[in-house]
Amino acid sequence: MLPTVSIPPRPSELDVNQSPQVPSRQQTSPKPLRGLDAYERALWNWVNVYNLDAFLQEVYLYYEGKGIYSIALTRGLNLLTVGFVISFSTFLLGCIDYSRITHDKVLHLSEAIVDRCVAKFSGFTLLFFLLFTAFYVWQIISFVFEVMRLVDMYNFYTYLLRIPDADIQTISWPEVVRRIGAIREENPITAISSASGNNAATPATASLDAHDIANRIMRQENYLIALFNKELLDLRVPLPPAMKRMLHKGGDESKGRTLTRVLEWNLRFCLMEYLFDPQGRVRKVFLKNKNRAVLIKGLRRRFIFMGMLNAIFAPFIVLYMIMYSFFRYFDEYHKNPSSIGGRRYTPFAQWKFREFNELSHLFTRRLDESYPLANIYIGQFPNEKMTIIMRFVAFIAGSFAAVLVLASVIDPESAIHFEVTPHRTIIFYITVFASILGVARGMIPEENRVFDPELLVTEVIQYTHYMPDEWKDQLHSKQVHQEFGELFALKIVIFLQEIISVVTTPFVLWFSLPPCAPAIVDFFHDFTVWVPGRGYICSFAEFDFKRHGNVKVSALLLDI
């Protein structure tokens, strides 16, 4: 992850008639008094919450993470994983003299290890080591503070919501919401989120229901969902005109469907950190037309600045991602080579499928339920030529593997010492042919499949809730199959896109996204509304069907 930076101009620096700043003592929760027991500390923290959005987000993340022990264990092991990748990669890159292995034919690893290797690192390896060491130390410090916040959240669940940690995994989220609403009704003027801020509430509007809580948790995500739905973001990698015409065949003006985690993080920083202030409130500067030109200029500068920053860190990010992915996926693909043909929804598809105010555990469940049908649908249009070739490859690889396995069973000693080719024994070739056989079989469709693509894609749509207008009356077509295949892509393709994106993201930020700045700023202005008790939110999240769509859709959603 790239470090957080500030890029001028900040909206707070603009000359606007904003309300006076909230005193610093209200920006963050006061420190609880010493000597309080766990219950009193939990009650103190609840009464003194001044950023209700952030607090509810922590409440939800605690629920989604299944309690303090699961979250701490997960984050602690992730921290150890990062440390292992950094240290092991550094050892492989700078602490082994590979020339001794190839030329001197050393037989022991200790003979190839460089003494005091850190002091002898090359410039790039030393820079890699120092940067990632600093990053790791920062991660450790962040983990310590996260544990402290987890303890506070543990007390909130245990003593105020009366939900012990053992019940987190079984209790439903609606029940958690009900209990939050209950303690809010007992103290309606507490946790009001900065009484003079633009998310302010009054005692009359201080109650919390499921819609209000979901809207606060999803306040920023709702804007991103709307941006993707309205296709305001140009995610295409800038290409020469001739190559662009060849790829788009002279007619497709699509803004691109390739979204990676690296690009998504940059979008979050450039857009959400620009629209919202540190307290999670929409900046009023976006609501005034007179600031449009300055905001557009500032957003363009943010895109370009982040493009430069990504270009500087690209070599280190690529190296880390390659090493981490190798360690993570090697065992999976080694044991089950056919899994290389597995599919999952792309990050772009997930933003297109996501609904406003839909919490992540509900969204994940909805997508998980669609996977079996989606896999069957993708297999409805097999490439017959590729299938014929893969059957031939599977037959040849299986034949070689069978003979070698039989030889190893008859004479186990030969499997270890007999070299089929120089320095390559029977065991080596059994592994090679078995892997080829697994991959080939994974690409051969089942012989007893039933061909009914229209019925299958209709069932998939019931879970994804995604059907563009151009799909209407075309669900049986190969075109719909291809477009869905771009959204439900091969895992290996998504992985390669992630690696390549580290190199292409700077160009997207430099050239493709800055021209989108006027439309983005106008969107923030036009689709931000004030709701009493919640402040400024994305208007789509209010489900105003009279403004954004047919009222019949509302009845359909209520029936669901």
Coordinates of C-alpha atoms in Angstrom, one line a residue:
M1 CA 0.0 0.0 0.0
L2 CA 1.3 3.5 -0.8
P3 CA 1.8 6.1 1.9
T4 CA -0.9 8.7 2.6
V5 CA 0.1 12.1 1.2
S6 CA -1.6 15.5 0.9
I7 CA -2.0 17.2 -2.5
P8 CA -2.9 20.8 -2.8
P9 CA -5.4 22.4 -3.1
R10 CA -7.5 20.9 -0.3
P11 CA -11.1 21.9 -0.3
S12 CA -10.7 23.3 3.2
E13 CA -8.2 25.8 1.8
L14 CA -10.7 27.4 -0.6
D15 CA -12.5 30.6 0.2
V16 CA -16.0 29.5 1.1
N17 CA -18.5 30.6 3.6
Q18 CA -18.4 27.6 5.9
S19 CA -19.7 27.4 9.4
P20 CA -17.1 27.9 12.1
Q21 CA -14.8 24.9 12.8
V22 CA -15.8 22.6 15.6
P23 CA -13.5 23.1 18.6
S24 CA -10.6 20.6 18.7
R25 CA -12.0 18.9 21.8
Q26 CA -15.0 17.8 19.7
Q27 CA -13.0 16.5 16.8
T28 CA -12.1 13.4 18.6
S29 CA -13.5 11.6 21.6
P30 CA -12.1 12.8 25.0
K31 CA -9.8 10.5 26.8
P32 CA -11.7 8.4 29.4
L33 CA -10.9 9.1 33.0
R34 CA -8.4 6.7 34.7
G35 CA -9.7 4.2 37.1
L36 CA -12.9 3.3 35.2
D37 CA -13.9 -0.3 35.0
A38 CA -14.6 -2.0 31.7
Y39 CA -18.4 -1.2 31.7
E40 CA -17.8 2.5 32.7
R41 CA -15.1 2.8 30.0
A42 CA -17.4 1.4 27.4
L43 CA -20.2 3.8 28.4
W44 CA -17.8 6.7 28.4
N45 CA -16.7 5.9 24.9
W46 CA -20.3 5.6 23.7
V47 CA -21.4 8.9 25.3
N48 CA -18.4 10.7 23.9
V49 CA -18.5 9.5 20.2
Y50 CA -18.3 12.5 18.0
N51 CA -17.8 10.7 14.7
L52 CA -20.7 8.4 14.6
D53 CA -19.9 7.1 11.0
A54 CA -16.4 6.0 12.0
F55 CA -17.7 4.4 15.2
L56 CA -20.4 2.4 13.4
Q57 CA -17.9 1.3 10.8
E58 CA -15.7 -0.1 13.6
V59 CA -18.8 -1.8 15.1
Y60 CA -19.6 -3.4 11.8
L61 CA -15.9 -4.4 11.1
Y62 CA -15.8 -6.0 14.6
Y63 CA -19.0 -8.0 13.8
E64 CA -17.7 -9.0 10.3
G65 CA -14.4 -10.0 11.7
K66 CA -16.1 -12.3 14.3
G67 CA -14.8 -10.8 17.5
I68 CA -11.6 -9.6 19.1
Y69 CA -9.7 -12.9 19.1
S70 CA -10.4 -13.7 15.4
I71 CA -9.6 -10.2 14.3
A72 CA -6.4 -10.0 16.4
L73 CA -5.3 -13.4 15.2
T74 CA -6.0 -12.7 11.6
R75 CA -4.2 -9.3 11.6
G76 CA -1.3 -10.7 13.7
L77 CA -0.8 -13.6 11.2
N78 CA -1.1 -11.2 8.3
L79 CA 1.7 -9.1 9.9
L80 CA 3.8 -12.2 10.3
T81 CA 3.1 -13.1 6.6
V82 CA 4.3 -9.7 5.5
G83 CA 7.4 -10.0 7.6
F84 CA 8.1 -13.5 6.2
V85 CA 7.7 -12.3 2.6
I86 CA 10.0 -9.3 3.2
S87 CA 12.7 -11.2 5.0
F88 CA 12.6 -14.4 2.9
S89 CA 12.6 -12.3 -0.3
T90 CA 15.5 -10.3 0.9
F91 CA 17.4 -13.5 1.8
L92 CA 16.7 -15.0 -1.7
L93 CA 17.7 -11.8 -3.5
G94 CA 20.8 -10.8 -1.5
C95 CA 22.1 -13.5 0.8
I96 CA 22.7 -16.4 -1.6
D97 CA 25.6 -16.5 -4.1
Y98 CA 23.9 -18.5 -6.9
S99 CA 27.2 -18.6 -8.9
R100 CA 28.6 -21.0 -6.3
I101 CA 25.7 -23.4 -6.8
T102 CA 26.0 -23.4 -10.6
H103 CA 29.8 -23.2 -11.1
D104 CA 31.3 -24.6 -7.9
K105 CA 28.6 -27.3 -7.6
V106 CA 28.3 -26.8 -3.8
L107 CA 26.0 -29.3 -2.2
H108 CA 25.1 -27.5 1.0
L109 CA 23.2 -24.3 1.3
S110 CA 25.5 -23.0 4.0
E111 CA 28.4 -22.9 1.5
A112 CA 26.4 -20.6 -0.8
I113 CA 25.2 -18.1 1.9
V114 CA 27.0 -14.8 1.8
D115 CA 28.6 -13.8 5.1
R116 CA 27.2 -10.5 6.5
C117 CA 25.0 -10.2 3.4
V118 CA 23.1 -7.1 4.5
A119 CA 26.3 -5.1 4.5
K120 CA 27.0 -6.3 1.0
F121 CA 23.6 -5.6 -0.5
S122 CA 23.5 -3.9 -3.9
G123 CA 21.9 -0.5 -4.2
F124 CA 18.4 -1.8 -5.3
T125 CA 18.4 -4.7 -2.8
L126 CA 19.4 -2.4 0.1
L127 CA 16.7 0.2 -0.9
F128 CA 14.1 -2.6 -1.1
F129 CA 15.2 -3.9 2.3
L130 CA 15.1 -0.4 4.0
L131 CA 11.8 0.6 2.5
F132 CA 10.0 -2.5 3.4
T133 CA 11.6 -2.6 6.8
A134 CA 10.2 0.9 7.5
F135 CA 6.8 -0.2 6.1
Y136 CA 6.8 -3.3 8.4
V137 CA 7.7 -1.2 11.5
W138 CA 4.9 1.1 10.7
Q139 CA 2.5 -1.9 10.3
I140 CA 3.6 -3.2 13.8
I141 CA 2.9 0.2 15.4
S142 CA -0.5 0.4 13.6
F143 CA -1.3 -3.1 14.9
V144 CA -0.7 -2.1 18.5
F145 CA -3.1 0.8 18.2
E146 CA -5.7 -1.4 16.4
V147 CA -5.5 -3.9 19.3
M148 CA -6.3 -1.0 21.7
R149 CA -9.3 0.0 19.6
L150 CA -10.4 -3.7 19.5
V151 CA -10.4 -3.8 23.3
D152 CA -12.7 -0.8 23.4
M153 CA -15.0 -2.4 20.8
Y154 CA -14.9 -5.7 22.8
N155 CA -16.1 -3.7 25.9
F156 CA -18.9 -2.0 23.8
Y157 CA -20.2 -5.4 22.6
T158 CA -19.8 -7.2 25.9
Y159 CA -21.1 -4.6 28.4
L160 CA -23.5 -2.3 26.4
L161 CA -24.9 -4.6 23.7
R162 CA -24.7 -7.6 26.0
I163 CA -23.1 -9.7 23.2
P164 CA -20.2 -11.9 24.5
D165 CA -17.4 -12.6 22.1
A166 CA -18.5 -16.3 21.8
D167 CA -21.8 -15.2 20.3
I168 CA -20.5 -12.9 17.7
Q169 CA -20.2 -15.7 15.1
T170 CA -23.8 -16.8 15.6
I171 CA -25.8 -13.6 16.2
S172 CA -27.4 -11.9 13.2
W173 CA -26.6 -8.3 12.2
P174 CA -30.2 -7.2 12.5
E175 CA -30.1 -8.1 16.1
V176 CA -27.0 -6.1 16.6
V177 CA -28.7 -3.1 14.9
R178 CA -31.7 -3.6 17.2
R179 CA -29.6 -3.4 20.3
I180 CA -27.7 -0.4 19.1
G181 CA -31.0 1.4 18.5
A182 CA -32.1 0.4 22.0
I183 CA -29.1 2.0 23.7
R184 CA -29.4 5.0 21.5
E185 CA -33.0 5.5 22.6
E186 CA -31.9 5.3 26.2
N187 CA -29.4 8.1 25.6
P188 CA -30.9 10.1 22.6
I189 CA -28.6 13.1 22.9
T190 CA -25.4 11.1 23.1
A191 CA -23.1 10.1 20.2
I192 CA -24.6 12.8 18.0
S193 CA -21.6 13.3 15.8
S194 CA -20.4 16.9 16.2
A195 CA -23.3 19.0 17.0
S196 CA -22.2 21.8 14.8
G197 CA -21.0 19.6 11.9
N198 CA -22.9 18.9 8.7
N199 CA -23.8 15.4 9.9
A200 CA -25.4 16.7 13.0
A201 CA -28.5 15.3 14.6
T202 CA -31.0 16.6 17.1
P203 CA -32.7 14.7 19.9
A204 CA -35.7 14.4 17.7
T205 CA -33.7 12.6 15.0
A206 CA -31.2 10.8 17.2
S207 CA -32.7 7.3 16.8
L208 CA -30.8 4.8 14.8
D209 CA -32.6 2.3 12.5
A210 CA -31.2 -0.3 10.1
H211 CA -31.4 2.2 7.1
D212 CA -29.6 4.9 9.0
I213 CA -26.8 2.7 10.3
A214 CA -26.3 1.1 6.8
N215 CA -26.2 4.6 5.2
R216 CA -23.6 5.8 7.7
I217 CA -21.4 2.8 7.3
M218 CA -21.7 3.0 3.5
R219 CA -21.6 6.8 3.1
Q220 CA -18.4 6.8 1.1
E221 CA -19.0 3.5 -0.7
N222 CA -22.4 4.7 -2.0
Y223 CA -20.6 7.5 -3.9
L224 CA -18.2 5.0 -5.5
I225 CA -21.1 2.6 -6.4
A226 CA -22.9 5.5 -8.1
L227 CA -19.7 6.6 -10.0
F228 CA -19.4 3.1 -11.4
N229 CA -23.0 2.8 -12.2
K230 CA -23.0 6.1 -14.1
E231 CA -19.7 5.1 -15.8
L232 CA -18.0 8.4 -15.0
L233 CA -14.6 6.9 -14.5
D234 CA -12.3 6.3 -17.5
L235 CA -10.2 3.2 -16.6
R236 CA -8.7 2.6 -20.0
V237 CA -4.9 2.5 -20.4
P238 CA -3.9 5.2 -22.9
L239 CA -2.9 3.7 -26.2
P240 CA -1.8 5.0 -29.6
P241 CA -4.7 5.8 -31.9
A242 CA -3.9 2.9 -34.3
M243 CA -3.8 0.3 -31.5
K244 CA -6.9 1.8 -29.9
R245 CA -8.9 1.4 -33.2
M246 CA -7.7 -2.1 -33.6
L247 CA -8.7 -3.2 -30.1
H248 CA -12.1 -1.4 -30.2
K249 CA -12.7 -2.3 -33.8
G250 CA -13.6 1.2 -34.6
G251 CA -16.8 1.5 -32.7
D252 CA -16.6 0.7 -29.0
E253 CA -16.3 3.8 -26.9
S254 CA -16.4 1.9 -23.6
K255 CA -14.5 3.5 -20.7
G256 CA -12.9 0.2 -19.7
R257 CA -13.7 -2.6 -17.4
T258 CA -10.3 -3.4 -16.0
L259 CA -10.2 -2.3 -12.3
T260 CA -7.5 -3.7 -10.0
R261 CA -6.9 -3.3 -6.3
V262 CA -4.0 -0.9 -6.9
L263 CA -6.2 1.3 -9.1
E264 CA -9.1 1.0 -6.7
W265 CA -7.0 2.2 -3.7
N266 CA -5.8 5.2 -5.8
L267 CA -9.4 6.1 -6.7
R268 CA -10.4 5.9 -3.0
F269 CA -7.6 8.3 -2.1
C270 CA -8.1 10.7 -4.9
L271 CA -11.9 10.9 -4.7
M272 CA -13.0 10.0 -1.2
E273 CA -10.2 11.8 0.6
Y274 CA -11.1 14.9 -1.5
L275 CA -14.8 14.8 -1.0
F276 CA -14.8 14.0 2.8
D277 CA -13.0 15.7 5.6
P278 CA -11.1 13.9 8.3
Q279 CA -14.3 13.5 10.4
G280 CA -16.0 11.7 7.5
R281 CA -18.3 14.7 6.6
V282 CA -18.9 15.9 3.0
R283 CA -17.1 19.1 2.5
K284 CA -19.5 22.0 1.9
V285 CA -17.2 23.4 -0.7
F286 CA -18.5 20.8 -3.2
L287 CA -22.0 22.2 -2.8
K288 CA -21.2 25.6 -4.2
N289 CA -21.1 26.2 -8.0
K290 CA -18.6 29.0 -7.6
N291 CA -15.9 26.5 -6.5
R292 CA -16.3 24.2 -9.5
A293 CA -13.2 25.4 -11.5
V294 CA -10.9 25.2 -8.5
L295 CA -12.2 21.8 -7.5
I296 CA -11.7 20.4 -11.0
K297 CA -8.2 21.7 -11.1
G298 CA -7.4 20.3 -7.7
L299 CA -8.8 16.8 -8.6
R300 CA -6.7 16.7 -11.8
R301 CA -3.6 17.6 -9.7
R302 CA -4.4 14.8 -7.3
F303 CA -4.7 12.3 -10.2
I304 CA -1.4 13.4 -11.7
F305 CA 0.4 13.5 -8.4
M306 CA -0.7 10.0 -7.5
G307 CA 0.4 8.8 -10.9
M308 CA 3.9 10.1 -10.2
L309 CA 3.9 8.5 -6.8
N310 CA 2.8 5.1 -8.2
A311 CA 5.5 5.3 -10.9
I312 CA 8.2 5.8 -8.2
F313 CA 7.0 2.9 -6.1
A314 CA 6.1 0.6 -9.0
P315 CA 9.3 -1.6 -9.0
F316 CA 9.0 -2.3 -5.3
I317 CA 5.3 -3.1 -5.4
V318 CA 5.7 -5.4 -8.4
L319 CA 8.5 -7.3 -6.7
Y320 CA 6.6 -7.7 -3.4
M321 CA 3.4 -8.8 -5.2
I322 CA 5.3 -11.4 -7.3
M323 CA 7.0 -12.9 -4.3
Y324 CA 3.9 -12.9 -2.1
S325 CA 1.7 -14.4 -4.8
F326 CA 4.4 -17.1 -5.5
F327 CA 4.5 -18.1 -1.8
R328 CA 0.7 -18.0 -1.5
Y329 CA -0.5 -19.8 -4.6
F330 CA 2.2 -22.3 -5.3
D331 CA 0.9 -24.9 -2.9
E332 CA -2.7 -24.4 -4.1
Y333 CA -1.8 -24.9 -7.8
H334 CA 0.7 -27.6 -7.0
K335 CA -1.8 -29.8 -5.3
N336 CA -4.7 -29.0 -7.7
P337 CA -3.4 -27.8 -11.1
S338 CA -7.0 -27.7 -12.5
S339 CA -7.7 -24.8 -10.1
I340 CA -5.8 -22.5 -12.5
G341 CA -8.9 -22.5 -14.6
G342 CA -11.1 -21.3 -11.7
R343 CA -13.0 -18.0 -12.0
R344 CA -14.2 -15.2 -9.8
Y345 CA -15.8 -11.9 -10.2
T346 CA -13.5 -9.0 -11.1
P347 CA -13.3 -5.9 -8.9
F348 CA -15.1 -3.9 -11.6
A349 CA -17.9 -6.5 -11.6
Q350 CA -18.2 -6.3 -7.8
W351 CA -18.7 -2.5 -8.0
K352 CA -21.3 -2.9 -10.8
F353 CA -23.2 -5.6 -8.8
R354 CA -23.1 -3.8 -5.5
E355 CA -26.3 -2.1 -4.3
F356 CA -26.6 1.1 -2.3
N357 CA -26.4 0.6 1.4
E358 CA -25.7 -3.1 0.9
L359 CA -23.3 -4.2 3.7
S360 CA -20.3 -6.4 2.6
H361 CA -21.4 -9.6 4.4
L362 CA -24.7 -9.5 2.6
F363 CA -23.1 -8.7 -0.8
T364 CA -20.5 -11.5 -0.4
R365 CA -23.2 -14.0 0.4
R366 CA -25.2 -13.0 -2.6
L367 CA -22.2 -13.4 -4.9
D368 CA -21.2 -16.7 -3.3
E369 CA -24.6 -18.1 -4.0
S370 CA -24.3 -17.2 -7.7
Y371 CA -20.9 -19.0 -8.2
P372 CA -22.2 -22.5 -9.0
L373 CA -24.7 -21.2 -11.6
A374 CA -22.1 -18.8 -13.1
N375 CA -19.6 -21.6 -13.6
I376 CA -22.2 -23.8 -15.3
Y377 CA -23.3 -20.9 -17.5
I378 CA -19.7 -20.1 -18.5
G379 CA -19.3 -23.7 -19.6
Q380 CA -22.4 -23.5 -21.9
F381 CA -20.3 -22.1 -24.8
P382 CA -17.2 -24.3 -24.9
N383 CA -14.6 -23.8 -27.5
E384 CA -14.9 -27.0 -29.4
K385 CA -11.5 -26.7 -31.0
M386 CA -9.8 -26.1 -27.6
T387 CA -11.7 -29.0 -26.1
I388 CA -10.5 -31.4 -28.9
I389 CA -6.9 -30.2 -28.3
M390 CA -7.1 -30.5 -24.6
R391 CA -8.5 -34.0 -24.8
F392 CA -5.4 -34.9 -27.0
V393 CA -3.0 -33.2 -24.5
A394 CA -4.7 -35.0 -21.6
F395 CA -4.3 -38.4 -23.4
I396 CA -0.6 -37.9 -24.2
A397 CA 0.3 -36.5 -20.7
G398 CA -1.8 -39.2 -19.0
S399 CA 0.0 -41.9 -21.0
F400 CA 3.5 -40.7 -20.1
A401 CA 2.4 -40.2 -16.4
A402 CA 0.9 -43.7 -16.3
V403 CA 4.1 -45.4 -17.6
L404 CA 6.3 -43.4 -15.2
V405 CA 4.1 -44.2 -12.2
L406 CA 4.1 -47.9 -13.1
A407 CA 7.9 -47.8 -13.4
S408 CA 8.2 -46.2 -10.0
V409 CA 5.9 -48.8 -8.5
I410 CA 7.8 -51.8 -10.0
D411 CA 11.2 -50.4 -9.1
P412 CA 11.0 -47.6 -6.5
E413 CA 14.8 -47.1 -6.5
S414 CA 14.7 -46.1 -10.2
A415 CA 12.3 -43.3 -9.5
I416 CA 15.0 -41.6 -7.4
H417 CA 18.2 -42.3 -9.4
F418 CA 17.2 -43.1 -13.0
E419 CA 17.5 -39.9 -15.1
V420 CA 15.1 -39.7 -18.1
T421 CA 17.0 -36.7 -19.3
P422 CA 20.3 -35.2 -17.9
H423 CA 19.7 -34.3 -14.2
R424 CA 15.9 -35.0 -14.5
T425 CA 14.6 -38.1 -12.7
I426 CA 11.4 -40.1 -13.1
I427 CA 9.8 -38.2 -10.1
F428 CA 10.4 -34.8 -11.9
Y429 CA 8.6 -35.9 -15.0
I430 CA 5.8 -37.5 -13.1
T431 CA 5.2 -34.1 -11.5
V432 CA 5.4 -32.4 -14.9
F433 CA 3.0 -34.7 -16.7
A434 CA 0.6 -34.8 -13.8
S435 CA 0.4 -31.0 -13.7
I436 CA -0.2 -30.9 -17.5
L437 CA -2.9 -33.6 -17.1
G438 CA -4.7 -31.6 -14.3
V439 CA -4.7 -28.4 -16.3
A440 CA -6.0 -30.1 -19.5
R441 CA -8.8 -31.9 -17.6
G442 CA -9.8 -28.6 -16.0
M443 CA -10.4 -27.2 -19.5
I444 CA -12.5 -30.1 -20.8
P445 CA -16.3 -29.5 -20.1
E446 CA -18.4 -32.3 -18.7
E447 CA -20.0 -34.6 -21.3
N448 CA -23.4 -34.7 -19.7
R449 CA -24.0 -31.0 -19.5
V450 CA -27.5 -29.6 -20.4
F451 CA -27.4 -26.7 -22.9
D452 CA -29.8 -24.0 -21.7
P453 CA -27.8 -20.7 -21.5
E454 CA -30.8 -18.4 -21.3
L455 CA -32.3 -20.2 -18.2
L456 CA -28.9 -20.3 -16.5
V457 CA -28.0 -16.6 -17.0
T458 CA -31.5 -15.6 -15.8
E459 CA -30.9 -17.5 -12.6
V460 CA -27.4 -15.8 -12.3
I461 CA -29.0 -12.4 -12.8
Q462 CA -31.3 -13.1 -9.8
Y463 CA -28.2 -13.1 -7.6
T464 CA -26.1 -10.5 -9.3
H465 CA -29.0 -8.0 -9.9
Y466 CA -27.1 -6.9 -13.1
M467 CA -28.6 -6.9 -16.6
P468 CA -27.7 -4.1 -19.0
D469 CA -30.3 -2.9 -21.4
E470 CA -28.4 -4.4 -24.3
W471 CA -28.8 -7.9 -22.8
K472 CA -32.6 -7.7 -23.2
D473 CA -33.9 -10.5 -25.5
Q474 CA -30.2 -11.5 -26.1
L475 CA -29.6 -13.7 -23.0
H476 CA -29.1 -16.8 -25.3
S477 CA -26.4 -15.1 -27.4
K478 CA -22.7 -15.6 -27.5
Q479 CA -22.2 -11.8 -27.0
V480 CA -23.8 -11.8 -23.6
H481 CA -21.7 -14.9 -22.7
Q482 CA -18.5 -13.0 -23.7
E483 CA -19.5 -9.9 -21.7
F484 CA -20.4 -11.9 -18.7
G485 CA -17.1 -13.7 -19.1
E486 CA -15.2 -10.4 -18.8
L487 CA -17.0 -9.8 -15.4
F488 CA -16.5 -13.4 -14.3
A489 CA -12.9 -13.9 -15.3
L490 CA -10.2 -16.5 -14.8
K491 CA -8.3 -16.1 -11.6
I492 CA -5.0 -16.3 -13.4
V493 CA -6.2 -13.5 -15.7
I494 CA -7.2 -11.3 -12.7
F495 CA -3.8 -12.0 -11.1
L496 CA -1.9 -11.0 -14.3
Q497 CA -4.0 -7.8 -14.5
E498 CA -3.1 -7.0 -10.9
I499 CA 0.6 -7.3 -11.7
I500 CA 0.4 -5.4 -15.0
S501 CA -1.7 -2.7 -13.3
V502 CA 1.2 -1.7 -11.1
V503 CA 2.9 -0.5 -14.3
T504 CA -0.2 0.8 -16.1
T505 CA -1.9 2.6 -13.2
P506 CA 0.4 5.7 -13.4
F507 CA -0.7 6.2 -17.0
V508 CA -4.4 5.8 -16.2
L509 CA -3.9 8.4 -13.5
W510 CA -1.9 10.7 -15.7
F511 CA -3.9 10.6 -18.9
S512 CA -7.3 8.8 -18.6
L513 CA -8.8 10.1 -15.3
P514 CA -7.9 13.8 -15.3
P515 CA -10.4 14.5 -18.2
C516 CA -13.1 12.9 -16.0
A517 CA -12.6 15.5 -13.3
P518 CA -15.4 17.9 -14.5
A519 CA -18.0 15.1 -14.6
I520 CA -16.9 13.8 -11.2
V521 CA -17.1 17.2 -9.5
D522 CA -20.5 17.9 -11.1
F523 CA -21.7 14.5 -9.8
F524 CA -20.6 15.3 -6.3
H525 CA -22.5 18.6 -6.5
D526 CA -25.7 17.3 -8.2
F527 CA -26.2 14.0 -6.3
T528 CA -25.4 15.1 -2.7
V529 CA -28.5 15.8 -0.6
W530 CA -29.1 16.7 3.0
V531 CA -31.0 14.3 5.2
P532 CA -31.9 15.3 8.8
G533 CA -30.0 13.3 11.3
R534 CA -27.5 12.0 8.8
G535 CA -26.1 15.0 7.0
Y536 CA -25.0 15.0 3.4
I537 CA -25.2 11.7 1.6
C538 CA -25.4 10.4 -2.0
S539 CA -28.9 10.9 -3.2
F540 CA -29.1 7.4 -4.7
A541 CA -28.7 5.9 -1.2
E542 CA -32.0 7.4 -0.2
F543 CA -33.8 5.3 -2.8
D544 CA -35.7 8.4 -4.2
F545 CA -37.3 6.5 -7.0
K546 CA -39.3 9.5 -8.2
R547 CA -36.0 11.2 -8.9
H548 CA -33.8 8.3 -10.0
G549 CA -36.1 5.7 -11.4
N550 CA -39.5 4.0 -11.7
V551 CA -41.5 3.7 -8.5
K552 CA -42.3 0.1 -9.6
V553 CA -38.8 -0.8 -8.8
S554 CA -39.4 0.2 -5.2
A555 CA -42.2 -2.2 -4.9
L556 CA -40.1 -4.9 -6.3
L557 CA -37.3 -4.3 -3.8
L558 CA -39.7 -4.3 -0.9
D559 CA -41.1 -7.6 -2.1
I560 CA -37.6 -9.1 -2.1

